[in-house]
Coordinates of N, CA and C in Angstrom, one line a residue:
X1 N -0.2 26.1 15.6 CA 0.3 27.4 15.6 C 0.3 28.0 17.0
X2 N -0.7 27.7 17.8 CA -0.8 28.2 19.1 C 0.4 27.6 19.9
X3 N 0.7 26.3 19.7 CA 1.9 25.7 20.4 C 3.2 26.4 20.0
X4 N 3.5 26.5 18.7 CA 4.8 27.0 18.3 C 4.9 28.5 18.5
X5 N 3.8 29.3 18.4 CA 4.0 30.7 18.5 C 3.7 31.3 19.8
X6 N 3.0 30.6 20.7 CA 2.6 31.2 21.9 C 3.0 30.3 23.1
X7 N 2.4 29.2 23.2 CA 2.6 28.3 24.4 C 4.1 28.0 24.6
X8 N 4.8 27.5 23.6 CA 6.2 27.1 23.7 C 7.1 28.3 24.1
X9 N 6.6 29.5 23.8 CA 7.4 30.7 24.0 C 7.2 31.2 25.4
X10 N 6.1 31.0 26.0 CA 5.8 31.7 27.3 C 5.7 30.8 28.5
X11 N 5.5 29.5 28.3 CA 5.4 28.6 29.5 C 6.6 28.7 30.4
X12 N 6.4 28.9 31.7 CA 7.6 29.1 32.5 C 8.2 27.8 32.9
X13 N 7.4 26.7 33.0 CA 7.9 25.4 33.4 C 7.4 24.3 32.4
X14 N 8.1 23.3 32.2 CA 7.7 22.2 31.2 C 6.9 21.2 31.9
X15 N 7.0 20.9 33.2 CA 6.3 19.9 33.8 C 4.8 19.9 33.6
X16 N 4.2 21.1 33.8 CA 2.7 21.2 33.6 C 2.3 20.9 32.1
X17 N 3.2 21.1 31.1 CA 2.9 20.7 29.8 C 2.9 19.2 29.6
X18 N 3.8 18.5 30.2 CA 3.8 17.1 30.2 C 2.5 16.6 30.9
X19 N 2.1 17.2 31.9 CA 0.9 16.8 32.6 C -0.3 17.0 31.7
X20 N -0.4 18.1 31.0 CA -1.5 18.3 30.2 C -1.6 17.4 29.0
X21 N -0.5 16.8 28.6 CA -0.6 15.9 27.5 C -0.9 14.4 27.9
X22 N -1.0 14.2 29.2 CA -1.3 12.9 29.7 C -2.8 12.6 29.7
X23 N -3.2 11.3 29.5 CA -4.6 10.9 29.6 C -4.8 10.1 30.9
X24 N -3.8 9.4 31.3 CA -3.9 8.6 32.5 C -3.6 9.4 33.8
X25 N -3.2 8.7 34.8 CA -3.1 9.3 36.1 C -2.2 10.6 36.1
X26 N -2.4 11.5 36.9 CA -1.6 12.7 37.0 C -0.2 12.4 37.5
X27 N 0.7 13.3 37.1 CA 2.1 13.1 37.5 C 2.2 13.6 39.0
X28 N 3.1 13.0 39.7 CA 3.4 13.4 41.1 C 4.2 14.7 41.0
X29 N 4.3 15.4 42.1 CA 5.1 16.6 42.2 C 6.6 16.2 41.9
X30 N 7.0 15.1 42.4 CA 8.4 14.6 42.1 C 8.6 14.4 40.6
X31 N 7.6 13.9 39.9 CA 7.8 13.7 38.4 C 7.7 15.0 37.7
X32 N 6.9 15.9 38.1 CA 6.8 17.2 37.5 C 8.2 17.9 37.7
X33 N 8.7 17.8 38.9 CA 10.0 18.4 39.1 C 11.1 17.8 38.3
X34 N 11.0 16.5 38.0 CA 12.0 15.8 37.2 C 12.0 16.4 35.7
X35 N 10.8 16.6 35.2 CA 10.7 17.2 33.9 C 11.2 18.6 33.8
X36 N 11.2 19.3 34.9 CA 11.7 20.7 34.9 C 13.2 20.8 35.2
X37 N 13.7 19.7 35.8 CA 15.1 19.7 36.3 C 16.2 20.1 35.2
X38 N 16.0 19.6 33.9 CA 17.0 20.0 32.9 C 17.0 21.5 32.6
X39 N 16.0 22.2 33.1 CA 15.8 23.6 32.7 C 15.7 24.5 33.9
X40 N 16.8 24.6 34.7 CA 16.8 25.4 35.9 C 16.6 26.9 35.7
X41 N 16.8 27.4 34.5 CA 16.6 28.8 34.3 C 16.3 29.0 32.8
X42 N 15.9 30.2 32.4 CA 15.5 30.4 31.0 C 16.6 30.2 30.0
X43 N 17.8 30.4 30.4 CA 18.9 30.2 29.5 C 19.1 28.8 29.0
X44 N 18.5 27.8 29.8 CA 18.6 26.4 29.4 C 17.4 26.0 28.5
X45 N 16.5 26.9 28.2 CA 15.4 26.6 27.4 C 15.5 27.1 26.0
X46 N 16.6 27.6 25.5 CA 16.7 28.1 24.2 C 16.3 27.2 23.1
X47 N 16.8 25.9 23.1 CA 16.5 25.0 22.1 C 15.0 24.6 22.1
X48 N 14.5 24.4 23.3 CA 13.1 24.0 23.4 C 12.2 25.2 23.1
X49 N 12.7 26.4 23.1 CA 11.9 27.5 22.7 C 11.8 27.7 21.2
X50 N 13.0 27.4 20.5 CA 13.0 27.6 19.1 C 12.5 26.3 18.3
X51 N 12.7 25.1 18.8 CA 12.4 23.9 18.1 C 10.9 23.9 17.6
X52 N 9.9 24.3 18.4 CA 8.6 24.2 17.9 C 8.3 25.1 16.6
X53 N 9.1 26.1 16.4 CA 8.9 26.9 15.2 C 9.4 26.2 13.9
X54 N 10.2 25.1 14.1 CA 10.6 24.3 13.0 C 9.7 23.2 12.6
X55 N 8.7 22.9 13.4 CA 7.7 21.9 13.1 C 6.7 22.4 12.1
X56 N 6.6 21.8 10.9 CA 5.7 22.2 9.9 C 4.2 21.8 10.3
X57 N 3.5 22.8 10.8 CA 2.1 22.4 11.3 C 1.1 22.8 10.2
X58 N 1.4 23.6 9.2 CA 0.5 23.9 8.2 C 1.2 23.8 6.8
X59 N 0.5 23.7 5.8 CA 1.1 23.6 4.4 C 1.8 24.9 4.1
X60 N 1.5 26.0 4.7 CA 2.2 27.2 4.5 C 3.6 27.3 5.1
X61 N 3.9 26.4 6.0 CA 5.2 26.4 6.6 C 6.3 26.2 5.5
X62 N 7.4 26.9 5.7 CA 8.4 26.9 4.6 C 9.0 25.5 4.3
X63 N 9.1 24.6 5.3 CA 9.7 23.3 5.0 C 8.8 22.2 4.8
X64 N 7.5 22.4 4.7 CA 6.5 21.3 4.6 C 6.8 20.5 3.3
X65 N 6.9 21.1 2.2 CA 7.1 20.3 0.9 C 8.5 19.7 0.9
X66 N 9.5 20.4 1.4 CA 10.8 19.8 1.5 C 10.8 18.6 2.4
X67 N 10.2 18.6 3.5 CA 10.1 17.5 4.4 C 9.3 16.3 3.8
X68 N 8.2 16.6 3.3 CA 7.3 15.6 2.6 C 8.1 14.9 1.5
X69 N 8.9 15.7 0.8 CA 9.7 15.1 -0.3 C 10.8 14.2 0.2
X70 N 11.4 14.7 1.3 CA 12.5 13.9 1.9 C 11.9 12.6 2.5
X71 N 10.8 12.7 3.1 CA 10.2 11.5 3.7 C 9.8 10.5 2.6
X72 N 9.2 11.0 1.5 CA 8.9 10.1 0.4 C 10.1 9.5 -0.3
X73 N 11.2 10.3 -0.5 CA 12.4 9.8 -1.2 C 13.0 8.7 -0.3
X74 N 13.2 8.9 1.0 CA 13.8 8.0 1.8 C 13.0 6.7 2.1
X75 N 11.8 7.0 2.6 CA 11.0 5.8 3.0 C 10.3 5.1 1.9
X76 N 10.2 5.6 0.7 CA 9.6 4.8 -0.4 C 10.6 3.7 -0.8
X77 N 11.9 3.8 -0.4 CA 12.9 2.8 -0.8 C 13.3 2.0 0.5
X78 N 12.7 2.3 1.6 CA 13.2 1.7 2.8 C 12.6 0.3 2.9
X79 N 13.5 -0.7 2.7 CA 13.1 -2.1 2.7 C 13.4 -2.8 4.0
X80 N 14.2 -2.2 4.8 CA 14.5 -2.8 6.1 C 13.2 -2.8 7.0
X81 N 13.2 -3.6 8.0 CA 12.0 -3.6 8.9 C 11.6 -2.2 9.5
X82 N 10.4 -1.9 9.5 CA 9.9 -0.6 9.9 C 8.5 -0.8 10.6
X83 N 8.4 -0.2 11.7 CA 7.2 -0.4 12.5 C 6.7 1.0 13.0
X84 N 5.4 1.1 13.1 CA 4.8 2.4 13.6 C 4.1 2.0 14.9
X85 N 4.3 2.8 15.9 CA 3.6 2.6 17.2 C 3.1 4.0 17.6
X86 N 1.8 4.2 17.6 CA 1.2 5.5 17.9 C 0.2 5.3 19.0
X87 N -0.2 6.4 19.6 CA -1.3 6.4 20.6 C -2.6 6.8 19.9
X88 N -3.7 6.2 20.5 CA -5.0 6.6 19.9 C -5.5 7.9 20.5
X89 N -4.9 8.4 21.6 CA -5.4 9.6 22.2 C -4.5 10.8 22.1
X90 N -3.6 10.8 21.2 CA -2.6 11.9 21.1 C -3.2 12.9 20.1
X91 N -3.5 14.1 20.5 CA -4.1 15.0 19.5 C -3.1 15.5 18.4
X92 N -1.9 15.2 18.6 CA -0.9 15.6 17.6 C -0.6 14.5 16.6
X93 N -0.4 13.3 17.0 CA 0.0 12.2 16.1 C -1.0 11.1 15.9
X94 N -2.1 11.1 16.6 CA -3.1 10.1 16.4 C -3.4 9.9 14.9
X95 N -3.4 8.6 14.5 CA -3.6 8.3 13.1 C -2.3 8.5 12.2
X96 N -1.2 8.8 12.8 CA 0.0 9.0 12.1 C 0.5 7.8 11.3
X97 N 0.1 6.6 11.7 CA 0.6 5.4 11.1 C 0.1 5.4 9.6
X98 N -0.9 6.1 9.3 CA -1.4 6.1 7.9 C -0.4 6.8 7.0
X99 N 0.3 7.8 7.6 CA 1.3 8.5 6.8 C 2.5 7.7 6.4
X100 N 2.7 6.5 7.0 CA 3.8 5.6 6.6 C 3.4 4.3 6.0
X101 N 2.2 4.2 5.6 CA 1.7 3.0 5.0 C 2.4 2.6 3.7
X102 N 3.0 3.5 3.1 CA 3.7 3.3 1.8 C 5.1 2.7 2.0
X103 N 5.6 2.6 3.2 CA 7.0 2.1 3.4 C 7.1 0.6 3.1
X104 N 8.0 0.2 2.2 CA 8.1 -1.2 1.9 C 8.5 -2.1 3.1
X105 N 9.3 -1.6 3.9 CA 9.8 -2.3 5.1 C 8.7 -2.5 6.1
X106 N 7.6 -1.8 6.0 CA 6.5 -1.9 7.0 C 5.5 -2.9 6.6
X107 N 5.6 -3.4 5.4 CA 4.6 -4.4 5.0 C 4.7 -5.7 5.8
X108 N 3.6 -6.2 6.3 CA 3.6 -7.4 7.1 C 4.1 -7.2 8.6
X109 N 4.4 -6.0 9.0 CA 4.9 -5.8 10.3 C 3.7 -5.6 11.3
X110 N 3.9 -5.8 12.6 CA 2.8 -5.7 13.6 C 2.7 -4.2 14.1
X111 N 2.2 -3.4 13.2 CA 2.0 -2.0 13.6 C 1.0 -2.0 14.7
X112 N 1.0 -1.0 15.6 CA 0.1 -1.0 16.7 C -0.3 0.4 17.0
X113 N -1.6 0.6 17.4 CA -2.1 1.8 18.0 C -2.3 1.4 19.4
X114 N -1.5 2.1 20.3 CA -1.6 1.8 21.7 C -2.8 2.6 22.3
X115 N -3.7 1.9 23.0 CA -4.9 2.5 23.5 C -4.6 3.2 24.8
X116 N -5.1 4.5 24.9 CA -5.1 5.2 26.2 C -4.1 6.3 26.4
X117 N -2.9 6.2 26.0 CA -2.0 7.3 26.4 C -2.1 8.5 25.6
X118 N -1.6 9.6 26.1 CA -1.6 10.9 25.3 C -0.4 10.9 24.4
X119 N 0.3 12.1 24.3 CA 1.4 12.3 23.4 C 2.6 11.5 23.8
X120 N 2.9 11.4 25.1 CA 4.1 10.7 25.5 C 3.8 9.2 25.9
X121 N 3.5 8.4 24.9 CA 3.1 7.0 25.2 C 4.2 6.3 25.9
X122 N 5.4 6.6 25.7 CA 6.5 6.0 26.4 C 6.5 6.2 27.9
X123 N 5.8 7.3 28.3 CA 5.7 7.7 29.7 C 4.5 7.0 30.3
X124 N 3.4 7.0 29.6 CA 2.1 6.5 30.1 C 1.9 5.0 29.9
X125 N 2.5 4.4 28.9 CA 2.3 3.0 28.6 C 3.7 2.4 28.2
X126 N 4.7 2.5 29.1 CA 6.0 2.0 28.7 C 6.0 0.5 28.5
X127 N 5.2 -0.3 29.2 CA 5.2 -1.7 29.0 C 4.7 -2.1 27.6
X128 N 3.6 -1.4 27.3 CA 3.0 -1.7 25.9 C 4.0 -1.4 24.8
X129 N 4.6 -0.2 25.0 CA 5.6 0.2 23.9 C 6.8 -0.7 23.9
X130 N 7.3 -1.1 25.1 CA 8.4 -2.0 25.1 C 8.1 -3.4 24.6
X131 N 6.9 -3.9 25.0 CA 6.5 -5.2 24.5 C 6.5 -5.2 22.9
X132 N 5.9 -4.2 22.4 CA 5.8 -4.1 20.9 C 7.2 -4.0 20.2
X133 N 8.1 -3.2 20.8 CA 9.4 -3.1 20.3 C 10.2 -4.4 20.4
X134 N 10.1 -5.0 21.6 CA 10.8 -6.3 21.7 C 10.3 -7.3 20.8
X135 N 9.0 -7.4 20.6 CA 8.5 -8.3 19.6 C 8.9 -8.0 18.2
X136 N 9.0 -6.7 17.8 CA 9.5 -6.3 16.5 C 10.9 -6.8 16.3
X137 N 11.7 -6.6 17.3 CA 13.2 -7.0 17.2 C 13.3 -8.5 17.1
X138 N 12.5 -9.2 17.8 CA 12.5 -10.7 17.7 C 12.0 -11.2 16.4
X139 N 11.0 -10.5 15.8 CA 10.5 -10.9 14.5 C 11.4 -10.5 13.4
X140 N 12.4 -9.6 13.6 CA 13.2 -9.1 12.6 C 14.7 -9.2 13.0
X141 N 15.3 -10.4 13.1 CA 16.7 -10.5 13.5 C 17.6 -9.8 12.5
X142 N 18.6 -9.0 13.0 CA 19.4 -8.2 12.1 C 20.2 -9.1 11.1
X143 N 20.6 -10.3 11.5 CA 21.4 -11.1 10.6 C 20.7 -11.4 9.2
X144 N 19.4 -11.1 9.2 CA 18.6 -11.4 8.0 C 18.7 -10.2 7.0
X145 N 19.4 -9.1 7.4 CA 19.4 -7.9 6.6 C 20.8 -7.5 6.3
X146 N 21.1 -7.1 5.1 CA 22.4 -6.6 4.7 C 22.7 -5.2 5.2
X147 N 23.6 -4.6 4.6 CA 24.0 -3.2 4.8 C 22.8 -2.3 4.5
X148 N 22.5 -1.3 5.4 CA 21.5 -0.3 5.1 C 21.9 0.6 4.0
X149 N 21.0 0.8 3.0 CA 21.3 1.7 1.9 C 20.2 2.7 1.8
X150 N 20.5 3.9 1.5 CA 19.5 4.9 1.2 C 19.5 5.3 -0.2

């Protein structure tokens, strides 16, 4: 709630938020500037200001049940390969792999909890994330699967 109602609405620059979500080494000034570059003024932040309000963070949120139902309906039938890759140090999604344990396509896959990074594991542990995805693709060649059906 604090994120969607206060922080996301008032923060003047995004770079420091990316910094605060990191567990490993701090971002350089050049990297901080790169995160801020797409948002040169407030008018460029409209989507990033409103999007957090759509994230169902409590069961009282209007779309929680609708989203949970959609996730169950789609993923309970998902037989194509499915992998979860989460960070162990992300306060938002740590443990999220448990939410997808019911997905048929995830059975027997090499799900992984990447040790160390915060929320943006692709930024802090890109090699670990890439290695896991490349292995997943190698383990699940597309020619073994027919047309995707929902």
